[in-house]
Amino acid sequence: MLLDGEEWRAYSRDFKRSAFRMEVHQTYTMPAEAETVRAFLAGEPRPDGFNARWHGLIRGHTSAGRTMTRAKIVRRPLTDYSRYLFEWGIPGNVAAGEDYRIVDLTDTPNPGLPEQDFWLFDETTVVHLNYRADGTQINRELIQNPDIDKYLAWRDLALESAVPFSVHRA
């Protein structure tokens, strides 16, 4: 089942305990980010209030005792998009309360992590984020009857293989 609009937003807004995101691509080509990526690459300062709505969502969840965790696979040299995330995106997410971790596979073989982006909500619901090779999102797909144990194992393996963003950045 494909998710879009309010139906999709409800998943990131209404989970009860936890949200985990596995992020595997090195470049995401998101139309809503095109202008800020361009500004970053041009050396402009980060705009005031950058990503404020998302940060408010994170703060609301964490203050209510819910967790938001992300594991991002990276390979060096970082792509322009990953540099943008590391400078403009991730620090604000972490400051808002997201547990953002980095899995650097530059000099390490993949320990068995998937090549599929996904969200895992409340350890019961899986949504695949499907992308073209250039990073353009194709769709968001609610997985019917997912093998939850497989997704939990991938989450656990990613977190075991990762370091907190602050440690990786240092």
PDB file of C-alpha atoms in Angstrom:
ATOM      1  CA  MET A   1       0.000   0.000   0.000  1.00  0.00           C
ATOM      2  CA  LEU A   2       1.472   3.349  -1.047  1.00  0.00           C
ATOM      3  CA  LEU A   3       1.404   6.250   1.418  1.00  0.00           C
ATOM      4  CA  ASP A   4       1.257   9.943   0.641  1.00  0.00           C
ATOM      5  CA  GLY A   5       0.133  13.234   2.136  1.00  0.00           C
ATOM      6  CA  GLU A   6      -1.680  13.160   5.464  1.00  0.00           C
ATOM      7  CA  GLU A   7      -1.812   9.377   5.474  1.00  0.00           C
ATOM      8  CA  TRP A   8       2.011   9.312   5.417  1.00  0.00           C
ATOM      9  CA  ARG A   9       2.457  12.181   7.898  1.00  0.00           C
ATOM     10  CA  ALA A  10       0.265  10.327  10.421  1.00  0.00           C
ATOM     11  CA  TYR A  11       2.918   7.616  10.805  1.00  0.00           C
ATOM     12  CA  SER A  12       5.662  10.012  11.916  1.00  0.00           C
ATOM     13  CA  ARG A  13       3.225  11.992  14.023  1.00  0.00           C
ATOM     14  CA  ASP A  14       1.175   9.260  15.728  1.00  0.00           C
ATOM     15  CA  PHE A  15       3.582   6.488  16.727  1.00  0.00           C
ATOM     16  CA  LYS A  16       3.301   5.476  20.377  1.00  0.00           C
ATOM     17  CA  ARG A  17       6.815   4.448  21.517  1.00  0.00           C
ATOM     18  CA  SER A  18       9.550   4.489  18.900  1.00  0.00           C
ATOM     19  CA  ALA A  19      10.483   5.419  15.367  1.00  0.00           C
ATOM     20  CA  PHE A  20      13.644   4.114  13.718  1.00  0.00           C
ATOM     21  CA  ARG A  21      14.903   5.196  10.294  1.00  0.00           C
ATOM     22  CA  MET A  22      17.450   3.228   8.272  1.00  0.00           C
ATOM     23  CA  GLU A  23      19.056   5.604   5.763  1.00  0.00           C
ATOM     24  CA  VAL A  24      21.233   3.907   3.155  1.00  0.00           C
ATOM     25  CA  HIS A  25      21.525   6.252   0.173  1.00  0.00           C
ATOM     26  CA  GLN A  26      24.356   8.746  -0.178  1.00  0.00           C
ATOM     27  CA  THR A  27      22.268  11.281  -2.086  1.00  0.00           C
ATOM     28  CA  TYR A  28      18.616  12.228  -1.778  1.00  0.00           C
ATOM     29  CA  THR A  29      17.119  14.475  -4.437  1.00  0.00           C
ATOM     30  CA  MET A  30      14.142  15.966  -2.658  1.00  0.00           C
ATOM     31  CA  PRO A  31      12.377  18.871  -4.412  1.00  0.00           C
ATOM     32  CA  ALA A  32      11.534  20.499  -1.059  1.00  0.00           C
ATOM     33  CA  GLU A  33      15.261  20.646  -0.222  1.00  0.00           C
ATOM     34  CA  ALA A  34      16.550  21.843  -3.603  1.00  0.00           C
ATOM     35  CA  GLU A  35      16.864  25.500  -2.588  1.00  0.00           C
ATOM     36  CA  THR A  36      18.550  24.823   0.761  1.00  0.00           C
ATOM     37  CA  VAL A  37      21.005  22.352  -0.787  1.00  0.00           C
ATOM     38  CA  ARG A  38      21.835  24.970  -3.435  1.00  0.00           C
ATOM     39  CA  ALA A  39      22.344  27.609  -0.715  1.00  0.00           C
ATOM     40  CA  PHE A  40      24.572  25.271   1.300  1.00  0.00           C
ATOM     41  CA  LEU A  41      26.720  24.443  -1.732  1.00  0.00           C
ATOM     42  CA  ALA A  42      26.999  28.167  -2.520  1.00  0.00           C
ATOM     43  CA  GLY A  43      28.420  28.783   0.961  1.00  0.00           C
ATOM     44  CA  GLU A  44      25.423  30.745   2.212  1.00  0.00           C
ATOM     45  CA  PRO A  45      24.543  30.707   5.929  1.00  0.00           C
ATOM     46  CA  ARG A  46      21.924  28.276   7.183  1.00  0.00           C
ATOM     47  CA  PRO A  47      18.564  30.071   7.254  1.00  0.00           C
ATOM     48  CA  ASP A  48      17.049  30.969  10.633  1.00  0.00           C
ATOM     49  CA  GLY A  49      14.411  28.438  11.606  1.00  0.00           C
ATOM     50  CA  PHE A  50      15.821  25.801   9.255  1.00  0.00           C
ATOM     51  CA  ASN A  51      13.802  22.570   9.632  1.00  0.00           C
ATOM     52  CA  ALA A  52      11.842  24.073  12.559  1.00  0.00           C
ATOM     53  CA  ARG A  53       8.680  22.053  11.943  1.00  0.00           C
ATOM     54  CA  TRP A  54      10.577  18.739  11.955  1.00  0.00           C
ATOM     55  CA  HIS A  55      12.530  19.770  15.046  1.00  0.00           C
ATOM     56  CA  GLY A  56       9.266  20.629  16.803  1.00  0.00           C
ATOM     57  CA  LEU A  57       7.946  17.156  15.981  1.00  0.00           C
ATOM     58  CA  ILE A  58      11.102  15.546  17.400  1.00  0.00           C
ATOM     59  CA  ARG A  59      10.925  17.668  20.577  1.00  0.00           C
ATOM     60  CA  GLY A  60       7.264  16.761  21.059  1.00  0.00           C
ATOM     61  CA  HIS A  61       7.983  13.060  20.772  1.00  0.00           C
ATOM     62  CA  THR A  62      11.016  13.077  23.047  1.00  0.00           C
ATOM     63  CA  SER A  63       9.312  15.200  25.704  1.00  0.00           C
ATOM     64  CA  ALA A  64       6.485  12.623  25.716  1.00  0.00           C
ATOM     65  CA  GLY A  65       9.009   9.804  26.248  1.00  0.00           C
ATOM     66  CA  ARG A  66       8.979   8.481  22.683  1.00  0.00           C
ATOM     67  CA  THR A  67      12.261   7.789  20.904  1.00  0.00           C
ATOM     68  CA  MET A  68      13.370   8.776  17.432  1.00  0.00           C
ATOM     69  CA  THR A  69      16.509   7.027  16.220  1.00  0.00           C
ATOM     70  CA  ARG A  70      18.232   7.048  12.861  1.00  0.00           C
ATOM     71  CA  ALA A  71      21.148   5.100  11.426  1.00  0.00           C
ATOM     72  CA  LYS A  72      22.767   6.625   8.337  1.00  0.00           C
ATOM     73  CA  ILE A  73      25.213   4.663   6.253  1.00  0.00           C
ATOM     74  CA  VAL A  74      28.029   6.792   4.851  1.00  0.00           C
ATOM     75  CA  ARG A  75      30.993   6.209   2.615  1.00  0.00           C
ATOM     76  CA  ARG A  76      33.830   8.705   2.120  1.00  0.00           C
ATOM     77  CA  PRO A  77      34.331  10.910   0.378  1.00  0.00           C
ATOM     78  CA  LEU A  78      30.980  12.296   1.458  1.00  0.00           C
ATOM     79  CA  THR A  79      28.615  13.333  -1.306  1.00  0.00           C
ATOM     80  CA  ASP A  80      27.526  16.965  -1.480  1.00  0.00           C
ATOM     81  CA  TYR A  81      24.174  15.883  -0.058  1.00  0.00           C
ATOM     82  CA  SER A  82      25.776  14.083   2.887  1.00  0.00           C
ATOM     83  CA  ARG A  83      27.941  17.141   3.590  1.00  0.00           C
ATOM     84  CA  TYR A  84      24.731  19.221   3.578  1.00  0.00           C
ATOM     85  CA  LEU A  85      23.135  16.806   6.071  1.00  0.00           C
ATOM     86  CA  PHE A  86      26.195  16.792   8.317  1.00  0.00           C
ATOM     87  CA  GLU A  87      26.387  20.603   8.416  1.00  0.00           C
ATOM     88  CA  TRP A  88      22.790  21.785   8.155  1.00  0.00           C
ATOM     89  CA  GLY A  89      20.472  18.836   8.837  1.00  0.00           C
ATOM     90  CA  ILE A  90      21.708  16.424  11.449  1.00  0.00           C
ATOM     91  CA  PRO A  91      22.932  18.896  14.134  1.00  0.00           C
ATOM     92  CA  GLY A  92      19.455  20.396  14.502  1.00  0.00           C
ATOM     93  CA  ASN A  93      17.835  16.961  14.650  1.00  0.00           C
ATOM     94  CA  VAL A  94      20.242  15.907  17.407  1.00  0.00           C
ATOM     95  CA  ALA A  95      19.684  19.155  19.329  1.00  0.00           C
ATOM     96  CA  ALA A  96      15.922  18.510  19.127  1.00  0.00           C
ATOM     97  CA  GLY A  97      16.377  15.031  20.638  1.00  0.00           C
ATOM     98  CA  GLU A  98      16.824  12.571  17.774  1.00  0.00           C
ATOM     99  CA  ASP A  99      19.396   9.828  18.406  1.00  0.00           C
ATOM    100  CA  TYR A 100      21.225  10.107  15.073  1.00  0.00           C
ATOM    101  CA  ARG A 101      23.970   7.579  14.425  1.00  0.00           C
ATOM    102  CA  ILE A 102      26.464   7.079  11.634  1.00  0.00           C
ATOM    103  CA  VAL A 103      27.536   3.742  10.134  1.00  0.00           C
ATOM    104  CA  ASP A 104      30.741   4.464   8.192  1.00  0.00           C
ATOM    105  CA  LEU A 105      31.334   1.687   5.657  1.00  0.00           C
ATOM    106  CA  THR A 106      34.215   3.425   3.874  1.00  0.00           C
ATOM    107  CA  ASP A 107      36.850   0.937   5.021  1.00  0.00           C
ATOM    108  CA  THR A 108      34.573  -1.775   6.381  1.00  0.00           C
ATOM    109  CA  PRO A 109      32.542  -4.389   4.549  1.00  0.00           C
ATOM    110  CA  ASN A 110      28.788  -4.104   4.969  1.00  0.00           C
ATOM    111  CA  PRO A 111      27.996  -6.282   8.004  1.00  0.00           C
ATOM    112  CA  GLY A 112      24.685  -7.393   6.487  1.00  0.00           C
ATOM    113  CA  LEU A 113      22.668  -4.185   6.486  1.00  0.00           C
ATOM    114  CA  PRO A 114      19.975  -3.790   3.824  1.00  0.00           C
ATOM    115  CA  GLU A 115      20.197  -1.610   0.732  1.00  0.00           C
ATOM    116  CA  GLN A 116      16.657  -0.391   1.503  1.00  0.00           C
ATOM    117  CA  ASP A 117      15.642   2.763   3.336  1.00  0.00           C
ATOM    118  CA  PHE A 118      12.845   2.173   5.809  1.00  0.00           C
ATOM    119  CA  TRP A 119      11.044   3.459   8.865  1.00  0.00           C
ATOM    120  CA  LEU A 120      10.165   1.048  11.678  1.00  0.00           C
ATOM    121  CA  PHE A 121       7.401   2.427  13.910  1.00  0.00           C
ATOM    122  CA  ASP A 122       6.701   0.931  17.346  1.00  0.00           C
ATOM    123  CA  GLU A 123       8.590  -2.230  16.362  1.00  0.00           C
ATOM    124  CA  THR A 124       5.470  -3.349  14.458  1.00  0.00           C
ATOM    125  CA  THR A 125       5.020  -1.204  11.340  1.00  0.00           C
ATOM    126  CA  VAL A 126       7.445  -0.978   8.407  1.00  0.00           C
ATOM    127  CA  VAL A 127       7.386   1.630   5.662  1.00  0.00           C
ATOM    128  CA  HIS A 128       9.854   1.332   2.786  1.00  0.00           C
ATOM    129  CA  LEU A 129      11.138   4.527   1.222  1.00  0.00           C
ATOM    130  CA  ASN A 130      11.857   3.721  -2.420  1.00  0.00           C
ATOM    131  CA  TYR A 131      14.288   5.825  -4.465  1.00  0.00           C
ATOM    132  CA  ARG A 132      15.709   5.983  -7.967  1.00  0.00           C
ATOM    133  CA  ALA A 133      19.483   5.719  -8.377  1.00  0.00           C
ATOM    134  CA  ASP A 134      19.764   9.541  -8.437  1.00  0.00           C
ATOM    135  CA  GLY A 135      18.112   9.791  -5.003  1.00  0.00           C
ATOM    136  CA  THR A 136      14.671  10.888  -6.207  1.00  0.00           C
ATOM    137  CA  GLN A 137      11.965   9.343  -4.083  1.00  0.00           C
ATOM    138  CA  ILE A 138       9.624   7.063  -5.999  1.00  0.00           C
ATOM    139  CA  ASN A 139       7.165   6.339  -3.191  1.00  0.00           C
ATOM    140  CA  ARG A 140       6.566   5.280   0.399  1.00  0.00           C
ATOM    141  CA  GLU A 141       5.256   1.765   0.767  1.00  0.00           C
ATOM    142  CA  LEU A 142       3.545   0.332   3.841  1.00  0.00           C
ATOM    143  CA  ILE A 143       4.760  -3.267   4.024  1.00  0.00           C
ATOM    144  CA  GLN A 144       1.915  -5.661   4.663  1.00  0.00           C
ATOM    145  CA  ASN A 145       2.782  -8.490   7.091  1.00  0.00           C
ATOM    146  CA  PRO A 146       6.498  -7.635   7.335  1.00  0.00           C
ATOM    147  CA  ASP A 147       9.005 -10.059   8.823  1.00  0.00           C
ATOM    148  CA  ILE A 148       9.417  -7.858  11.915  1.00  0.00           C
ATOM    149  CA  ASP A 149      12.260  -9.972  13.282  1.00  0.00           C
ATOM    150  CA  LYS A 150      14.293  -9.168  10.140  1.00  0.00           C
ATOM    151  CA  TYR A 151      13.745  -5.412  10.533  1.00  0.00           C
ATOM    152  CA  LEU A 152      14.511  -5.526  14.248  1.00  0.00           C
ATOM    153  CA  ALA A 153      17.721  -7.440  13.478  1.00  0.00           C
ATOM    154  CA  TRP A 154      18.704  -4.834  10.861  1.00  0.00           C
ATOM    155  CA  ARG A 155      17.976  -2.042  13.333  1.00  0.00           C
ATOM    156  CA  ASP A 156      20.035  -3.712  16.038  1.00  0.00           C
ATOM    157  CA  LEU A 157      22.916  -4.460  13.658  1.00  0.00           C
ATOM    158  CA  ALA A 158      22.917  -0.863  12.389  1.00  0.00           C
ATOM    159  CA  LEU A 159      22.995   0.513  15.921  1.00  0.00           C
ATOM    160  CA  GLU A 160      25.767  -1.898  16.967  1.00  0.00           C
ATOM    161  CA  SER A 161      27.804  -0.830  13.909  1.00  0.00           C
ATOM    162  CA  ALA A 162      27.190   2.886  14.420  1.00  0.00           C
ATOM    163  CA  VAL A 163      28.615   5.709  16.459  1.00  0.00           C
ATOM    164  CA  PRO A 164      26.645   8.746  17.635  1.00  0.00           C
ATOM    165  CA  PHE A 165      26.764  11.636  15.201  1.00  0.00           C
ATOM    166  CA  SER A 166      28.715  13.771  17.690  1.00  0.00           C
ATOM    167  CA  VAL A 167      31.443  11.107  17.954  1.00  0.00           C
ATOM    168  CA  HIS A 168      31.666  10.623  14.189  1.00  0.00           C
ATOM    169  CA  ARG A 169      31.788  14.357  13.565  1.00  0.00           C
ATOM    170  CA  ALA A 170      34.623  14.824  16.062  1.00  0.00           C
TER     171      ALA A 170
END
